[in-house]
Coordinates of C-alpha atoms and ligand atoms in Angstrom, one line a residue:
I208 CA 125.8 139.4 113.8
Y209 CA 126.3 135.9 115.3
K210 CA 125.1 137.2 118.7
W211 CA 122.0 138.7 117.2
Y212 CA 121.3 135.5 115.4
R213 CA 121.7 133.4 118.5
S214 CA 119.6 135.7 120.7
G215 CA 116.7 135.6 118.2
L216 CA 114.0 133.1 117.3
N217 CA 116.6 131.2 115.3
R218 CA 118.8 130.3 118.2
W219 CA 117.8 126.7 118.8
H220 CA 119.2 123.7 117.0
G221 CA 115.9 121.7 116.6
L222 CA 113.1 122.0 114.1
G223 CA 110.7 124.9 114.7
S224 CA 107.1 124.5 115.6
T225 CA 104.9 122.8 113.0
A226 CA 103.0 125.3 110.8
D227 CA 99.3 125.4 111.8
F228 CA 100.0 123.6 115.1
Q229 CA 96.8 124.7 116.7
K230 CA 94.7 123.9 113.7
I231 CA 96.1 120.4 113.4
I232 CA 95.6 119.7 117.1
Q233 CA 92.0 120.9 116.8
E234 CA 91.3 118.8 113.7
R235 CA 92.9 115.7 115.1
C236 CA 90.9 116.0 118.3
D237 CA 87.6 116.5 116.4
N238 CA 88.3 113.5 114.2
Y239 CA 89.6 111.2 116.9
P240 CA 87.6 107.9 116.9
Q241 CA 85.6 107.1 120.0
Q242 CA 87.0 103.7 120.9
I243 CA 87.2 101.7 124.0
W244 CA 90.6 103.0 125.0
S245 CA 89.9 106.6 124.3
Y246 CA 87.9 107.2 127.5
S247 CA 88.9 110.5 128.9
R248 CA 87.2 112.8 131.3
S249 CA 86.6 115.5 128.8
R250 CA 85.7 115.1 125.1
N251 CA 85.9 118.9 124.8
C252 CA 88.4 119.6 122.1
Q253 CA 88.4 123.3 122.7
E254 CA 89.4 122.7 126.3
I255 CA 92.0 120.2 125.4
K256 CA 93.5 122.5 122.8
Q257 CA 93.6 125.4 125.3
A258 CA 95.3 123.2 127.9
F259 CA 97.9 122.1 125.4
M260 CA 98.7 125.7 124.3
S261 CA 98.8 127.1 127.8
A262 CA 101.3 124.4 128.8
F263 CA 104.1 126.1 126.8
I264 CA 103.0 129.4 125.3
S265 CA 105.0 132.4 126.6
K266 CA 107.3 130.1 128.5
D267 CA 111.1 129.5 128.4
P268 CA 111.3 126.6 125.9
C269 CA 114.1 125.0 128.0
K270 CA 112.2 125.1 131.3
A271 CA 109.5 122.5 130.7
T272 CA 108.2 120.6 133.7
K273 CA 105.8 117.8 134.3
E274 CA 103.5 120.2 136.0
D275 CA 103.1 122.3 132.9
Y276 CA 101.3 119.3 131.3
R277 CA 99.3 118.2 134.3
R278 CA 96.0 119.9 133.3
L279 CA 96.3 118.5 129.7
I280 CA 97.0 115.0 130.9
D281 CA 94.2 115.1 133.5
L282 CA 91.7 116.1 130.7
A283 CA 92.6 113.0 128.6
D284 CA 94.0 110.2 130.6
P285 CA 93.6 107.0 128.7
T286 CA 92.5 103.7 130.0
V287 CA 93.8 100.8 127.9
P288 CA 92.6 97.2 128.7
C289 CA 95.1 94.6 129.9
N290 CA 97.3 92.8 127.3
K291 CA 96.8 95.4 124.6
I292 CA 99.7 97.8 125.0
V293 CA 102.6 97.8 122.5
L294 CA 105.7 99.8 123.2
W295 CA 108.6 100.4 120.8
S296 CA 112.0 102.0 120.4
K297 CA 113.3 103.1 117.0
T298 CA 110.5 101.0 115.4
K299 CA 107.4 103.2 115.4
E300 CA 106.1 102.4 112.0
L301 CA 106.7 98.7 112.4
A302 CA 105.1 98.6 115.8
R303 CA 102.0 100.4 114.5
E304 CA 101.8 98.1 111.6
Y305 CA 101.9 95.1 114.0
A306 CA 99.4 96.7 116.4
K307 CA 96.7 97.8 114.1
P308 CA 95.3 94.6 112.6
R309 CA 95.5 92.9 116.0
G310 CA 93.5 95.6 117.9
L311 CA 96.6 96.5 120.0
V312 CA 97.3 100.0 121.2
T313 CA 100.4 102.2 120.8
L314 CA 100.7 105.5 122.5
E315 CA 99.8 107.2 119.2
D316 CA 96.4 105.5 119.4
T317 CA 95.5 107.3 122.6
L318 CA 94.0 110.8 122.3
L319 CA 97.0 112.8 123.4
G320 CA 99.5 110.6 121.6
S321 CA 97.5 111.0 118.4
L322 CA 97.3 114.8 118.8
A323 CA 101.0 115.3 119.1
D324 CA 102.4 112.5 116.8
D325 CA 105.1 113.9 114.4
L326 CA 104.5 117.5 115.5
H327 CA 106.9 120.0 117.0
W328 CA 106.1 122.9 119.3
C329 CA 107.7 125.5 121.5
G330 CA 107.0 129.1 122.5
E331 CA 109.0 132.2 123.4
P332 CA 109.0 134.0 126.7
G333 CA 106.8 137.1 126.5
S334 CA 105.3 136.1 123.2
P335 CA 101.8 134.7 122.5
D336 CA 103.1 132.9 119.4
L337 CA 104.8 129.6 118.7
N338 CA 108.4 129.8 117.5
T339 CA 108.2 128.4 114.0
W340 CA 111.9 129.0 113.3
S341 CA 113.6 126.7 115.8
C342 CA 112.9 124.8 119.0
P343 CA 115.5 123.3 121.5
D344 CA 117.2 120.1 120.5
W345 CA 117.5 117.4 123.2
K346 CA 121.3 117.0 122.7
K347 CA 122.4 120.4 121.6
D348 CA 120.2 122.7 123.6
C349 CA 118.4 121.2 126.6
R350 CA 116.7 118.0 127.8
T351 CA 113.9 119.9 129.5
N352 CA 112.3 121.1 126.3
Y353 CA 108.5 120.9 125.9
L354 CA 108.6 118.1 123.3
T355 CA 110.8 115.7 125.3
V356 CA 108.9 116.4 128.6
F357 CA 105.6 115.8 126.9
W358 CA 106.6 112.4 125.6
E359 CA 108.2 111.5 128.9
V360 CA 105.1 112.4 130.9
L361 CA 102.8 110.6 128.5
S362 CA 105.0 107.5 128.2
K363 CA 105.4 107.2 132.0
R364 CA 101.6 107.3 132.4
F365 CA 101.1 104.8 129.6
A366 CA 103.7 102.3 131.0
E367 CA 102.4 102.7 134.6
S368 CA 98.9 102.0 133.5
A369 CA 99.8 98.7 131.7
C370 CA 98.6 95.4 133.0
G371 CA 98.9 91.8 131.9
T372 CA 101.4 91.2 129.0
V373 CA 103.0 94.3 127.5
Q374 CA 104.8 93.9 124.2
V375 CA 107.8 95.9 123.0
V376 CA 109.1 96.0 119.4
L377 CA 112.9 96.5 119.2
D378 CA 115.2 97.0 116.3
G379 CA 117.4 93.9 116.1
S380 CA 119.5 95.4 113.4
L381 CA 121.0 97.8 115.9
E382 CA 124.1 97.0 118.0
N383 CA 122.0 97.8 121.1
A384 CA 118.4 97.0 120.5
F385 CA 117.8 98.2 124.1
N386 CA 119.0 101.7 124.7
E387 CA 118.9 103.0 128.3
M388 CA 118.8 106.5 127.1
S389 CA 115.7 106.1 125.0
I390 CA 112.3 106.9 126.3
F391 CA 111.5 103.2 126.4
G392 CA 114.7 102.6 128.3
R393 CA 114.7 105.4 130.8
V394 CA 110.9 106.0 131.2
E395 CA 108.8 103.0 130.2
A396 CA 110.7 99.9 131.2
P397 CA 111.5 101.3 134.7
N398 CA 107.8 102.2 135.3
L399 CA 106.1 98.9 134.5
K400 CA 104.2 97.5 137.5
P401 CA 105.3 94.4 139.3
M402 CA 103.6 91.2 137.9
V403 CA 103.4 92.6 134.4
T404 CA 105.0 90.5 131.7
L405 CA 107.1 92.2 129.1
Q406 CA 107.3 90.4 125.8
A407 CA 110.1 91.7 123.6
W408 CA 110.4 91.2 119.9
L409 CA 113.8 91.8 118.2
V410 CA 113.0 92.4 114.6
H411 CA 115.7 93.0 112.0
D412 CA 115.4 95.1 108.8
P413 CA 115.0 93.4 105.5
G414 CA 118.4 92.7 103.9
K415 CA 120.2 93.4 107.2
P416 CA 121.6 90.7 109.5
P417 CA 120.5 90.7 113.1
R418 CA 123.1 92.4 115.2
D419 CA 121.6 92.1 118.7
S420 CA 119.9 89.1 120.3
C421 CA 118.0 88.1 123.5
S422 CA 121.3 87.0 125.0
G423 CA 123.3 90.2 124.1
S424 CA 124.4 92.7 126.6
S425 CA 121.8 95.4 125.9
I426 CA 118.9 92.9 126.5
T427 CA 120.7 91.6 129.6
K428 CA 120.6 95.2 130.9
L429 CA 116.9 95.3 130.2
K430 CA 116.4 92.0 132.1
S431 CA 118.1 93.3 135.1
I432 CA 116.0 96.5 135.2
L433 CA 112.9 94.4 135.0
S434 CA 113.9 91.8 137.5
E435 CA 114.5 94.5 140.1
R436 CA 110.8 95.4 139.6
N437 CA 109.5 91.9 139.5
V438 CA 108.4 92.3 135.9
R439 CA 108.6 89.0 134.0
F440 CA 110.4 88.9 130.7
I441 CA 110.0 86.9 127.5
C442 CA 112.2 87.6 124.5
R443 CA 112.1 86.5 120.9
D444 CA 114.9 87.4 118.5
N445 CA 116.1 86.7 115.0
L446 CA 112.8 87.7 113.5
S447 CA 112.5 89.2 110.0
R448 CA 109.8 91.9 109.4
D449 CA 107.7 89.4 107.5
E450 CA 108.0 86.7 110.2
F451 CA 107.1 89.3 112.8
L452 CA 104.1 90.7 110.9
G453 CA 102.9 87.1 110.2
R454 CA 103.6 87.2 106.5
F455 CA 105.8 84.4 105.3
Ligands
N1C175 O1 112.8 107.1 122.8 P1 112.0 105.9 122.3 O2 112.0 105.8 120.8 O3 112.4 104.6 122.9 O4 110.5 106.2 122.7 C1 109.5 105.3 122.3 C2 108.6 104.9 123.4 C3 107.4 104.1 122.9 O5 107.2 102.9 123.5 C4 106.2 105.1 123.0 O6 105.2 104.5 124.0 O7 108.1 106.0 124.1 C5 106.8 106.4 123.6 N1 106.9 107.5 122.7 C6 106.0 107.8 121.7 O8 104.9 107.2 121.6 C7 106.3 108.8 120.7 N2 105.7 109.2 119.6 C8 106.5 110.0 119.0 C9 108.1 108.2 122.7 N3 108.4 109.1 121.8 C10 107.6 109.4 120.8 N4 107.7 110.2 119.7 C11 108.8 111.0 119.3 O9 109.8 110.0 118.9 C12 109.5 111.8 120.4 O10 109.9 113.0 119.8 C13 110.7 111.0 120.9 O11 111.8 111.8 121.3 C14 111.0 110.1 119.7 C15 111.5 108.8 120.3 O12 111.8 107.9 119.4 P2 112.7 106.6 119.6 O13 114.1 107.0 120.0 O14 112.5 105.8 118.4

């Protein structure tokens, strides 16, 4: 029985594909606001949806490659003006709250980021359907799953395209505000262009003391990754949420 169970649609350890995945993608695309950073070659949502689906449908959910997403990315490559990009790690909601009223841009504000935000998806070899039972988990099943590769490809493009000052919001309540294994740590920071300035904000949760600081070992590691690439670094720590968001 165990063998049957593990060979079926239930065999992965991550959440299954989001119900109505295709419909959600289509709706989000149709309703996506036409703003300055949303320029993309195609505004054809039908085409974008098809490129998204064909990236992973019928394929082994543990064998995702960058190439699988190439067509999709090419259809909707964003161009964000200098000084407007906000990156984050473990602080998505806070970063978005900071970015929005300031006219700054997180990856979820770009077309492809907004389509995929909070969704899960994977297929099954030989099947035209999404697997709604389970999808591979990064740790327990495989790193080269379609969700992880998607965010890696998109995040790399986003970081590479950044110019001027880029901001990153980090969780100062964690022991290691900078984590080399996170997407920010392994994909974005190492792909910033020389001459860019990275401004880091270490923000701690309400009611929690700060545990990491600009002089701690995790940030020192970030500094060394950046200095090898000639990226300038500015760091502010010991900020409460309210201070950071400009509410005192
Ligand atoms: O691994 P992380 O954070 O450091 O990734 C965050 C980093 C941001 O700066 C974004 O630009 O990478 C980008 N990014 C997303 O925009 C994004 N939206 C949703 C990376 N991952 C994203 N997700 C999902 O959250 C995705 O499933 C990924 O694995 C998590 C990463 O969250 P994290 O560990 O807090």
